[in-house]
mmCIF file of C-alpha atoms in Angstrom:
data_model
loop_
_atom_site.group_PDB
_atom_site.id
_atom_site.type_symbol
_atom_site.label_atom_id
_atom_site.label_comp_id
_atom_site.label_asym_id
_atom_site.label_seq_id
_atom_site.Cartn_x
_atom_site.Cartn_y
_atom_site.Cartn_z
ATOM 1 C CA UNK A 1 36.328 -6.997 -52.741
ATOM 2 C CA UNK A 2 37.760 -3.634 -54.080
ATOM 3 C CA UNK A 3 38.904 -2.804 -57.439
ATOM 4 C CA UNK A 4 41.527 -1.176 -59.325
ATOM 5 C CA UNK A 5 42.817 -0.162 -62.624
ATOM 6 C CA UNK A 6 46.421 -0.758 -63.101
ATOM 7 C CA UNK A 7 48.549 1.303 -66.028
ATOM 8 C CA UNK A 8 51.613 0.446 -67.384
ATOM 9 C CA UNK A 9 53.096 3.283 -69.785
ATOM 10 C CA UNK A 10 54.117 2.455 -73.211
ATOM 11 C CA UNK A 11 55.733 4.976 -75.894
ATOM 12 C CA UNK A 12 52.055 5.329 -77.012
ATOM 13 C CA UNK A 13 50.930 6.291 -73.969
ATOM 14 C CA UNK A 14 48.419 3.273 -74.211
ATOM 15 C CA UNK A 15 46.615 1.769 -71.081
ATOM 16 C CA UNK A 16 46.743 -1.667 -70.031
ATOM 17 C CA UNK A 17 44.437 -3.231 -68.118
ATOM 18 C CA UNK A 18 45.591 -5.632 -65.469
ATOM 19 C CA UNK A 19 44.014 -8.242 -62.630
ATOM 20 C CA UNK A 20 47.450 -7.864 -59.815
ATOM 21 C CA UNK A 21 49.282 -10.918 -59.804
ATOM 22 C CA UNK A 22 52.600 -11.496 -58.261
ATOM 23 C CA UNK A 23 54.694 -9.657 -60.805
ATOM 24 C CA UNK A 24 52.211 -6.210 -59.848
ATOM 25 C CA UNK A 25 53.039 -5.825 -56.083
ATOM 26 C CA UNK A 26 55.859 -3.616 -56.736
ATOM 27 C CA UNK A 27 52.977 -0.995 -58.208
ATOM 28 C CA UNK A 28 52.876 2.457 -56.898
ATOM 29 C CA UNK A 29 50.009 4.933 -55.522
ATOM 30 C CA UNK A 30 50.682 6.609 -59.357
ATOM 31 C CA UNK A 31 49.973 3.393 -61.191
ATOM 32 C CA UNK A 32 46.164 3.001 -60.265
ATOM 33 C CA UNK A 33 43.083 4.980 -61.808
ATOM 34 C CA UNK A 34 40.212 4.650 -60.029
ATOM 35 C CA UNK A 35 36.818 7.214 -59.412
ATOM 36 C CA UNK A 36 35.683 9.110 -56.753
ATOM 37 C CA UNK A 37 33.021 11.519 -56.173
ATOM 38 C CA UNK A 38 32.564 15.905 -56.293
ATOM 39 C CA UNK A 39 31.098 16.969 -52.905
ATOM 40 C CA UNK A 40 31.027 13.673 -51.552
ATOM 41 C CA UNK A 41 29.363 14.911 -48.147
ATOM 42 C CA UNK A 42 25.957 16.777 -50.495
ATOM 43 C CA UNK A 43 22.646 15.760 -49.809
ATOM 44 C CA UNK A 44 19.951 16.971 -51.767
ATOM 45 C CA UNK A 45 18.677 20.198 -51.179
ATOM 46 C CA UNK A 46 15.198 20.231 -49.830
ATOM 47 C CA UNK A 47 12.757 20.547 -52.804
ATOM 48 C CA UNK A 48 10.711 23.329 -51.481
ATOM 49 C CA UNK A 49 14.213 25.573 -50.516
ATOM 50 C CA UNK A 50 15.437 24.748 -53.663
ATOM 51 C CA UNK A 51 11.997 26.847 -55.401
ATOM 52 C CA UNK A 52 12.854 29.580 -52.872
ATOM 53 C CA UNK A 53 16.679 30.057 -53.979
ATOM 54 C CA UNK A 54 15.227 30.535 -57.834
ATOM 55 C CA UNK A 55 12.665 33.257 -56.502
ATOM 56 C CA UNK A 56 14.934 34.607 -54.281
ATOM 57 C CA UNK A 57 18.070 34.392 -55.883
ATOM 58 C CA UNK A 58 17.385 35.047 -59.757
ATOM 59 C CA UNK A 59 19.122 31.823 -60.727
ATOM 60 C CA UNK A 60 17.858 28.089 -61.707
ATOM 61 C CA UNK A 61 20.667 26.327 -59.864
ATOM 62 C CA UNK A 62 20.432 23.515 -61.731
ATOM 63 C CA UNK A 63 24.547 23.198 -61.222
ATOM 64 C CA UNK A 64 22.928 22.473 -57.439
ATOM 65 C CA UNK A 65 20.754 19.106 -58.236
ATOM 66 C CA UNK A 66 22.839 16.277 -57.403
ATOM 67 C CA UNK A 67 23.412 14.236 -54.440
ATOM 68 C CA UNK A 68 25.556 11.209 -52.918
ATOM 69 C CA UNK A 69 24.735 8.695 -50.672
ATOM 70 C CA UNK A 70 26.711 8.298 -47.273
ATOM 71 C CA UNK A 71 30.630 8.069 -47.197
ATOM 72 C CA UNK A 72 30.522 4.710 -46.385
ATOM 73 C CA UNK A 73 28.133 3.468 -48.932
ATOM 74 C CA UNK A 74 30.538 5.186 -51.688
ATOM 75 C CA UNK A 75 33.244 3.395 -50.726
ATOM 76 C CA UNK A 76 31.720 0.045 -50.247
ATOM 77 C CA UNK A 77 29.108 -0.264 -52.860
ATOM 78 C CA UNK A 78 30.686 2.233 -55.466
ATOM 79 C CA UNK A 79 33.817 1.364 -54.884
ATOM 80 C CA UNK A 80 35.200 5.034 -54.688
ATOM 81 C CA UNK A 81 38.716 5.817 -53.726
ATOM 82 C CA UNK A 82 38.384 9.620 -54.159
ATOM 83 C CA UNK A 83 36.626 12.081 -51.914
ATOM 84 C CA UNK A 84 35.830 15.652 -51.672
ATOM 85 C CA UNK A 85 34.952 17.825 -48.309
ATOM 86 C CA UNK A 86 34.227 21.531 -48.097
ATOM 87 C CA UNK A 87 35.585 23.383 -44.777
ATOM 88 C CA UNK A 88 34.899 26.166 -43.613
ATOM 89 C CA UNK A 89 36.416 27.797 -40.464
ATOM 90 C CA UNK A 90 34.191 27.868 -37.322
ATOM 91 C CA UNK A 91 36.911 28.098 -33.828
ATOM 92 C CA UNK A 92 34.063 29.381 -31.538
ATOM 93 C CA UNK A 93 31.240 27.294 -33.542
ATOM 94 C CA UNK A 94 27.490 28.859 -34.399
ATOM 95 C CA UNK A 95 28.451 30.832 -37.250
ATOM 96 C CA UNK A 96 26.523 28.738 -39.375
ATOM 97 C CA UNK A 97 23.931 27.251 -37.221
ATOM 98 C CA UNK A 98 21.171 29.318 -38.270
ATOM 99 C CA UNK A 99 20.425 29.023 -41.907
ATOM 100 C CA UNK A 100 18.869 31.741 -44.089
ATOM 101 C CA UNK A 101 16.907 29.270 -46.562
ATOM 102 C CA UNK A 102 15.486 27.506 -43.923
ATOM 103 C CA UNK A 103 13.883 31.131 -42.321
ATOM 104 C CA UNK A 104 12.724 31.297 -45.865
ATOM 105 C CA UNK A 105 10.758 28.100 -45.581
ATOM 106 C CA UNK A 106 9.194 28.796 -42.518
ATOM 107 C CA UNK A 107 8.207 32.462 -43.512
ATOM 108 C CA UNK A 108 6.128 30.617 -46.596
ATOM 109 C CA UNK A 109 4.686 28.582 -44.031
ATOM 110 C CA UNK A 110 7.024 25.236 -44.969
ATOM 111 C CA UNK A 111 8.665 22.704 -41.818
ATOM 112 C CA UNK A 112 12.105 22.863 -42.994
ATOM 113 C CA UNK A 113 13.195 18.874 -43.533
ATOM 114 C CA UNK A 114 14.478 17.512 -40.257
ATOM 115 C CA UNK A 115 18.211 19.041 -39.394
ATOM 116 C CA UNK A 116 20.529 19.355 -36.565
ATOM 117 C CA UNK A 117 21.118 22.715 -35.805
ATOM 118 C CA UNK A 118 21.536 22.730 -31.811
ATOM 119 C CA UNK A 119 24.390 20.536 -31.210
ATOM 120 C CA UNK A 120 27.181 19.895 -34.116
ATOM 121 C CA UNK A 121 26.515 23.107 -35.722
ATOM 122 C CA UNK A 122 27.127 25.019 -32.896
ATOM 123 C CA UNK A 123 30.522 23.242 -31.369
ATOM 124 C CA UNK A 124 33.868 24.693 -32.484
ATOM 125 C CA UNK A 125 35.671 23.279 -34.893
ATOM 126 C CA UNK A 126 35.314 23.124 -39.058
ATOM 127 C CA UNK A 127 32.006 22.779 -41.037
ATOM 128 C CA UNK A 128 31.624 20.581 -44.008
ATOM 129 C CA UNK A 129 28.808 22.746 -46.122
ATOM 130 C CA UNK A 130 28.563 23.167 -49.768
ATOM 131 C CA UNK A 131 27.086 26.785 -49.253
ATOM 132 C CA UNK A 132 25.992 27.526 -46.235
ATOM 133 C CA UNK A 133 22.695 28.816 -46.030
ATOM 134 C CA UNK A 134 20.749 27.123 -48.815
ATOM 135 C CA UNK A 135 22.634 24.043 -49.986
ATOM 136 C CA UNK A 136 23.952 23.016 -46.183
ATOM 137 C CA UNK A 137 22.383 19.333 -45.862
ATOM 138 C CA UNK A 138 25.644 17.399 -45.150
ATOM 139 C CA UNK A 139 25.898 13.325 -44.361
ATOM 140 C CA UNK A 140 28.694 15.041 -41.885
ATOM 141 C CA UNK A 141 28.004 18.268 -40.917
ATOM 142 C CA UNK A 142 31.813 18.640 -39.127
ATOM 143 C CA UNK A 143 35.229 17.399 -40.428
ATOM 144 C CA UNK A 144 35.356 15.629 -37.007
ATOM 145 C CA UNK A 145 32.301 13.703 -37.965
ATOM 146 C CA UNK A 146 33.738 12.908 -41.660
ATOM 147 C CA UNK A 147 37.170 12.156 -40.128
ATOM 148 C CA UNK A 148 35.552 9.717 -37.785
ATOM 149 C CA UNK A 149 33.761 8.096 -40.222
ATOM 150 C CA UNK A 150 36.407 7.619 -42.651
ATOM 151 C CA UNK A 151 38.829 6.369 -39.960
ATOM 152 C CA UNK A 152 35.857 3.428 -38.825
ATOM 153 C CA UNK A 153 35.629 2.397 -42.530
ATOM 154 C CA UNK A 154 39.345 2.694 -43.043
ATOM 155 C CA UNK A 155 39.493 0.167 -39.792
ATOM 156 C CA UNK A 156 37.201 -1.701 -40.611
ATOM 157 C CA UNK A 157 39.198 -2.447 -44.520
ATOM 158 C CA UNK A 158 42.637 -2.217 -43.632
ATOM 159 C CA UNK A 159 43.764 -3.517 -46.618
ATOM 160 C CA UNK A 160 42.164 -0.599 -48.744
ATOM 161 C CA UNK A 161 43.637 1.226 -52.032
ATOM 162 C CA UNK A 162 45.323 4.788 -50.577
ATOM 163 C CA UNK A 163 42.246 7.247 -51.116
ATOM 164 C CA UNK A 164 42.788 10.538 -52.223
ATOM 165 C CA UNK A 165 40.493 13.651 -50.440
ATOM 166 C CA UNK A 166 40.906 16.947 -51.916
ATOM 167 C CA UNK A 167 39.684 20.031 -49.713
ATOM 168 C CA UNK A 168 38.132 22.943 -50.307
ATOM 169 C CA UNK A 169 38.842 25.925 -47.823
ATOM 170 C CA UNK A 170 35.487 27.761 -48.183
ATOM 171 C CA UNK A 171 35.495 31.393 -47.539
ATOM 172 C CA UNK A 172 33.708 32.996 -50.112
ATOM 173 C CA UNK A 173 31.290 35.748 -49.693
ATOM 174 C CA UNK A 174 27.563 36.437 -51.111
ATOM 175 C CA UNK A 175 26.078 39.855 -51.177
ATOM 176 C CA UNK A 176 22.844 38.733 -49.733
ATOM 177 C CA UNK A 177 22.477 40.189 -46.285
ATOM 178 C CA UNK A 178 20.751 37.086 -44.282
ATOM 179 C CA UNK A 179 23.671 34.875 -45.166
ATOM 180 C CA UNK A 180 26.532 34.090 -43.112
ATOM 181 C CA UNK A 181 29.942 35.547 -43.966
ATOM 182 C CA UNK A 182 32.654 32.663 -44.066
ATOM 183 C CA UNK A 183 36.291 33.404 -41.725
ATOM 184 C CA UNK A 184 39.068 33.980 -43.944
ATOM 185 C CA UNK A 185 41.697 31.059 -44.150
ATOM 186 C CA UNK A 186 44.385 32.259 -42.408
ATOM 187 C CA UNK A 187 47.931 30.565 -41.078
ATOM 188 C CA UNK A 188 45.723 30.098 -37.983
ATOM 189 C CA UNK A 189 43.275 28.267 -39.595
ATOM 190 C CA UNK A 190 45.138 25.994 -41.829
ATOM 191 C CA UNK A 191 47.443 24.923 -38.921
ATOM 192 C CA UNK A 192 44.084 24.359 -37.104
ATOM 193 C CA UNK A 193 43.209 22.055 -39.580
ATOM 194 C CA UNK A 194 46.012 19.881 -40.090
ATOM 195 C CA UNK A 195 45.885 19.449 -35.923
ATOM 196 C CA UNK A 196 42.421 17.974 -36.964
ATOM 197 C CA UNK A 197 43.399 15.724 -39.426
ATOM 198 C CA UNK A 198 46.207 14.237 -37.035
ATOM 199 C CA UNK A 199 43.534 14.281 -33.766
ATOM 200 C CA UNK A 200 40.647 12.774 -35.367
ATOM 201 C CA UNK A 201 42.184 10.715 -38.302
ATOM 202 C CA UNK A 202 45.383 10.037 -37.220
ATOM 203 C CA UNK A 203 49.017 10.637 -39.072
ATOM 204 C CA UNK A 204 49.670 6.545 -39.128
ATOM 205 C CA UNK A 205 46.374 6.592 -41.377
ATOM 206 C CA UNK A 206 47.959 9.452 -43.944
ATOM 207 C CA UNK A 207 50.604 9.840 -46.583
ATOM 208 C CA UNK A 208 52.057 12.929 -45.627
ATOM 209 C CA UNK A 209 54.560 15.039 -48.426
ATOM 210 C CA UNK A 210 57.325 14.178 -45.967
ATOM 211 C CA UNK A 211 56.858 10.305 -46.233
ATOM 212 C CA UNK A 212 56.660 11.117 -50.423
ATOM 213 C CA UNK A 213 59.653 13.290 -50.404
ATOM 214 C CA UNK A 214 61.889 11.512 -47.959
ATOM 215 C CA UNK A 215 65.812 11.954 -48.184
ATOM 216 C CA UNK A 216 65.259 14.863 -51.201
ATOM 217 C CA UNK A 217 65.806 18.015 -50.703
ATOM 218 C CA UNK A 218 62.202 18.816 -52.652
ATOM 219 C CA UNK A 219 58.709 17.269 -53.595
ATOM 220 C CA UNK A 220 59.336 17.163 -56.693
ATOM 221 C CA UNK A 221 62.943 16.191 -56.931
ATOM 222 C CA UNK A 222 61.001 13.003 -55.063
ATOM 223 C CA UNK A 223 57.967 12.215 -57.587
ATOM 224 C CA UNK A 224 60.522 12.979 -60.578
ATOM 225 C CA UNK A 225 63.308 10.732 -58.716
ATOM 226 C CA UNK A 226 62.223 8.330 -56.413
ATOM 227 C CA UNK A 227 58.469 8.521 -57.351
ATOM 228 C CA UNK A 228 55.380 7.972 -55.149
ATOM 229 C CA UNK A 229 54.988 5.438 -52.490
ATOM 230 C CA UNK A 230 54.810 1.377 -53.155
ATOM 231 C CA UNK A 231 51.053 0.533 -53.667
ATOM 232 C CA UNK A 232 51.411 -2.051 -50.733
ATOM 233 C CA UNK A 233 52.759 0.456 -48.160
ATOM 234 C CA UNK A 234 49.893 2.867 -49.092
ATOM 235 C CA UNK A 235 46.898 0.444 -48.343
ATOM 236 C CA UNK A 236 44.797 1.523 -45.351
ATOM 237 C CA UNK A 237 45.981 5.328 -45.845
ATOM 238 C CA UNK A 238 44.843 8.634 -46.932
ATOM 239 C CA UNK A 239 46.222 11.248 -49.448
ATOM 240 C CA UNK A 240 44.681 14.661 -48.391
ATOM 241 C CA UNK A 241 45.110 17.747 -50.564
ATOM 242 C CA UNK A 242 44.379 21.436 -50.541
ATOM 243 C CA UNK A 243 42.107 21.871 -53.651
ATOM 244 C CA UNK A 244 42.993 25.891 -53.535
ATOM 245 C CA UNK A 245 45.186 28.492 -55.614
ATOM 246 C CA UNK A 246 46.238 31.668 -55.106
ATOM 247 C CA UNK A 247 46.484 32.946 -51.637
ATOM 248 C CA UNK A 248 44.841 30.039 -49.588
ATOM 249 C CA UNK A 249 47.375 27.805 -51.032
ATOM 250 C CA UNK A 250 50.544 30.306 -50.867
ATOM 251 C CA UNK A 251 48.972 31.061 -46.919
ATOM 252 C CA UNK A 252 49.008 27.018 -46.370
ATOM 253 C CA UNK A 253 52.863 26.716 -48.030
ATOM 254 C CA UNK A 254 54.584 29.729 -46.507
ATOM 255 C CA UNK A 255 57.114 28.372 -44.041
ATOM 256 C CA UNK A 256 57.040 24.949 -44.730
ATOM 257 C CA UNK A 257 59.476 24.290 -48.034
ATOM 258 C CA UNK A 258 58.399 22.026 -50.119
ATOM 259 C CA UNK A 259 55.403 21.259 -47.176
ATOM 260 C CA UNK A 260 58.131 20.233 -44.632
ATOM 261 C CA UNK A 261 55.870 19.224 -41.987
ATOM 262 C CA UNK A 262 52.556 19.947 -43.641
ATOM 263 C CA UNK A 263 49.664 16.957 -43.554
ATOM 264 C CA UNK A 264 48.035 18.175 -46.866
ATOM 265 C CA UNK A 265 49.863 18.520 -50.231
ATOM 266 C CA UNK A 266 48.964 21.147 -52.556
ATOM 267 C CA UNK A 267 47.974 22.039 -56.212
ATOM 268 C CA UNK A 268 51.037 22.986 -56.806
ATOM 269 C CA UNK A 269 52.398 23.968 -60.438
ATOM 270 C CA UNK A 270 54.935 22.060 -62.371
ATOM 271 C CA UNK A 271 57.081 24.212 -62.047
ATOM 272 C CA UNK A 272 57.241 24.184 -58.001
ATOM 273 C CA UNK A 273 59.238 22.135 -55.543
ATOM 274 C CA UNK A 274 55.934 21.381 -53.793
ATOM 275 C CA UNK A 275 54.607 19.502 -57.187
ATOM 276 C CA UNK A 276 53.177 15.924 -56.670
ATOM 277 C CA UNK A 277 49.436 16.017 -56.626
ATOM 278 C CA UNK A 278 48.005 18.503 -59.822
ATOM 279 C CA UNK A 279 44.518 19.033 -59.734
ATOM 280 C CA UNK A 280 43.218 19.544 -63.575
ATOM 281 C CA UNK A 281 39.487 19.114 -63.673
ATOM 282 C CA UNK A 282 38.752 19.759 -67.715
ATOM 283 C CA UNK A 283 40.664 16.517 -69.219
ATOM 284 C CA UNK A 284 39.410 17.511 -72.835
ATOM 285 C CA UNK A 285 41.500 20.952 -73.580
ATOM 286 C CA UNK A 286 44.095 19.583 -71.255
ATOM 287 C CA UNK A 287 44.563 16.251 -72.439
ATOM 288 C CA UNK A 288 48.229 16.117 -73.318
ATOM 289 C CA UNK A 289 49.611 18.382 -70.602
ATOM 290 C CA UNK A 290 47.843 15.957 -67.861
ATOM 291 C CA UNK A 291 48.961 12.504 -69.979
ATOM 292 C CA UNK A 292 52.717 14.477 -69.988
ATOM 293 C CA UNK A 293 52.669 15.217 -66.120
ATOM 294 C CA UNK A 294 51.241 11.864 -65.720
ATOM 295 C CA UNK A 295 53.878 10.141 -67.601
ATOM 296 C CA UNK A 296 56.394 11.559 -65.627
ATOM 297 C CA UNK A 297 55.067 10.583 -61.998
ATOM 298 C CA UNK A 298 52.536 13.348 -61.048
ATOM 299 C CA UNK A 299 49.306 12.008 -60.090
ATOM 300 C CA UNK A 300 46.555 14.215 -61.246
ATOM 301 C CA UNK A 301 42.919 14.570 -60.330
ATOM 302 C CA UNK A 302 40.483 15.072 -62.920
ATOM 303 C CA UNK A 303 36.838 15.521 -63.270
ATOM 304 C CA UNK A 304 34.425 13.204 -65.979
ATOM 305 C CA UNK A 305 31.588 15.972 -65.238
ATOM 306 C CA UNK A 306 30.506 18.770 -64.014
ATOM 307 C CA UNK A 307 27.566 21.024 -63.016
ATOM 308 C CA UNK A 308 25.142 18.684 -64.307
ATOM 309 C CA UNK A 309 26.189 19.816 -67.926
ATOM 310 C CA UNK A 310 27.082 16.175 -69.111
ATOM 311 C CA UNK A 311 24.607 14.101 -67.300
ATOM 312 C CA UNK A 312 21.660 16.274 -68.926
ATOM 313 C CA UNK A 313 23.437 16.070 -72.340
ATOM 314 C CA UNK A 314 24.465 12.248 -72.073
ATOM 315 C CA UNK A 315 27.804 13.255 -72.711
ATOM 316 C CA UNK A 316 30.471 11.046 -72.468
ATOM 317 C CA UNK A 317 32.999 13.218 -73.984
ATOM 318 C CA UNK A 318 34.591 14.461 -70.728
ATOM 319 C CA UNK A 319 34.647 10.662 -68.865
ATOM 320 C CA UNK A 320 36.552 9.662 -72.182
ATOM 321 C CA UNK A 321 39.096 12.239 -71.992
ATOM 322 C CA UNK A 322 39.827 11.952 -68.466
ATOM 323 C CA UNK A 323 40.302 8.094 -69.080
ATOM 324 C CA UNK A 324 42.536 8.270 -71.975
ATOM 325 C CA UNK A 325 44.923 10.816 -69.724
ATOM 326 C CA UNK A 326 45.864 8.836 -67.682
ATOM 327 C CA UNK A 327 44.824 10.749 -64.434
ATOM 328 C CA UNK A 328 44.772 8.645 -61.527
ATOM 329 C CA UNK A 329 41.654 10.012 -59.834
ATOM 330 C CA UNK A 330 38.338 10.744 -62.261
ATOM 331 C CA UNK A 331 36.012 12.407 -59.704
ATOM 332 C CA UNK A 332 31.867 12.272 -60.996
ATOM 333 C CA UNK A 333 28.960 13.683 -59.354
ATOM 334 C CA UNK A 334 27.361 10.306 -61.217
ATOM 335 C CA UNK A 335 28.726 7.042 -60.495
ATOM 336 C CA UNK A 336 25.149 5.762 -60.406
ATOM 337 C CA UNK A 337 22.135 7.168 -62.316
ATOM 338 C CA UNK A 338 20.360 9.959 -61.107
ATOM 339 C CA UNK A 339 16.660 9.277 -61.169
ATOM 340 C CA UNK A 340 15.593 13.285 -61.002
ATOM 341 C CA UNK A 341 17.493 13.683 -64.711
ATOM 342 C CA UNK A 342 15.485 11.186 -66.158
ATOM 343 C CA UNK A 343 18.770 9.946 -67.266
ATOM 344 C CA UNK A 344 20.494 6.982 -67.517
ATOM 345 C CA UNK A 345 23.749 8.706 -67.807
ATOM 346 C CA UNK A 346 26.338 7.316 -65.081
ATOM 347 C CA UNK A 347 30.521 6.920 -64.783
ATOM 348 C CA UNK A 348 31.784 3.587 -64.560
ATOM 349 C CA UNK A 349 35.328 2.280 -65.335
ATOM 350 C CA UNK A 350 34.374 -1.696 -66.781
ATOM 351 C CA UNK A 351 38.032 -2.538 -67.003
ATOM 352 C CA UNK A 352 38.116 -2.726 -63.433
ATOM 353 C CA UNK A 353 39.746 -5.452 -62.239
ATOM 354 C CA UNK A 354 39.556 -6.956 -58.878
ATOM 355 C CA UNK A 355 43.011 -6.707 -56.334
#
């Protein structure tokens, strides 16, 4: 059974919790708010690599200890309908098939934890690593492999709320001279990716910008308009967006108006015709501006937490903002308690009711 939170706006801006009945089926993708998860592919870095990266490194990387169970489990036990997946850009494959922190481990005399290195690694096609050579344990260590996944469990519960994954195109840089040095995102790449999505998730299985935009001439002429999707037509989909700013997402948008033909929307600004999905992860200082986009069709992701911060301090703070905003999609890196905090701090939304 999956669950949902349904809002109805009132001059207030109060929430109201509903179970769907008949008189809710005409609900849109922007009327839900449900949680997903930050880095939804991270495993736990290996305890031993994670005492080298401090030594090494000169930093405690305590922003570092979390982890998530398989896709799958998220989205049957935890009932997430958000996701998050790093790519990087890998056409001739290897670049990142020979980790630094693990050379570390073995130079101290320490068997890195079991890994595949020889075969997925090493195939073209795009990674899904938080950074590459020290926190690189992945549930899917390719988009191909997270794709695949997701479509089986999509398959499997056709009748599933639209789920949003935002992307990060990874190409940063660290001056440390054993590491790998990420490809940049170019036209090339991004075009490479959304061939990916299609191959190995399939367009029938996403809400594209041109099935939100339709007959308008713009995005957001659309959302403002028309507004998002009907919540029935959306089940059994996917909503994938470029979590980038700047020249990644300028480099993903050039020739394609208002994403004409694009597979990912984009954080795009208000002010844009490509605005539809805004991605505002602090909720507290932004409270109004995302419960004013919000109220006027955007759907917004938001975060309830971050680097640890809040699940060391048992702050709730954050979670409460992001609720009272409105934002559709609350992402948490603690849906369930993490045992290493010695904390019983977790993100839960009890109003859920089931659809």
């Amino acid at each position: 059974m999956e669950f949902l939170v349904i809002r109805q706006y009132i001059p207030l801006f109060s929430v109201l919790f509903l179970s769907v009945t008949a008189s809710a089926k005409e609900l849109k993708i922007n009327d839900i708010q449900v949680l997903g998860s930050h880095n939804s592919y991270k495993q736990l870095i290996q305890p031993e690599l994670y005492k080298q990266m401090k030594t090494k490194l000169g930093k405690s990387f305590e922003d570092l200890e979390y982890r998530h169970p398989p896709l799958d489990i998220q989205l049957n036990k935890y009932k997430l309908r958000n996701l998050e997946l790093d790519v990087l850009y890998d056409p001739n494959g290897g670049l990142y098939s020979s980790q630094a922190g693990n050379h570390w481990l073995v130079n101290q005399g320490v068997k890195p934890d079991l890994f595949d290195l020889d075969s997925e690694l090493k195939k073209p096609g795009f990674k899904v690593l938080h950074l590459p050579d020290v926190d690189f344990r992945s549930h899917c260590l390719t988009l191909k492999a997270c794709l695949t996944q997701l479509k089986s469990w999509s398959n499997s519960n056709p009748n599933h709320l639209p789920i949003a994954i935002t992307f990060n195109a990874k190409s940063d840089h660290f001056n440390v001279v054993q590491f790998a040095n990420p490809l940049p995102f170019t036209k090339q790449a991004f075009n490479a990716l959304d061939a990916e999505f299609i191959e190995y998730l399939g367009k029938d299985k996403i809400i594209t910008p041109d099935d939100v935009r339709g007959r308008f001439n713009t995005l957001k002429q659309a959302v403002l308009t028309q507004g998002w999707p009907l919540l029935k037509e959306a089940r059994g989909k996917f909503i994938l967006v470029l979590d980038e700013n700047g020249d990644k997402r300028f480099t993903y948008q050039s020739g394609y108006p208002s994403l004409k033909n694009r597979i990912m929307f984009t954080n795009a600004t208000e002010s844009e015709d490509e605005a539809a999905f805004m991605i505002i992860n602090e909720p507290r200082s932004n409270l109004e501006k995302i419960k004013r986009l919000v109220n006027k069709g955007f759907v917004i992701r938001t975060r309830a937490d971050a680097g640890t911060t809040e699940a060391r301090n048992n702050d709730y703070s954050r979670f409460k903002a992001a609720k009272e905003s409105g934002a559709q999609y609350i992402t948490t890196d603690y849906y369930r308690p993490e045992p290493l905090l010695h904390s019983t701090f977790h993100i839960t939304l009890p109003e859920y009711q089931p659809d």
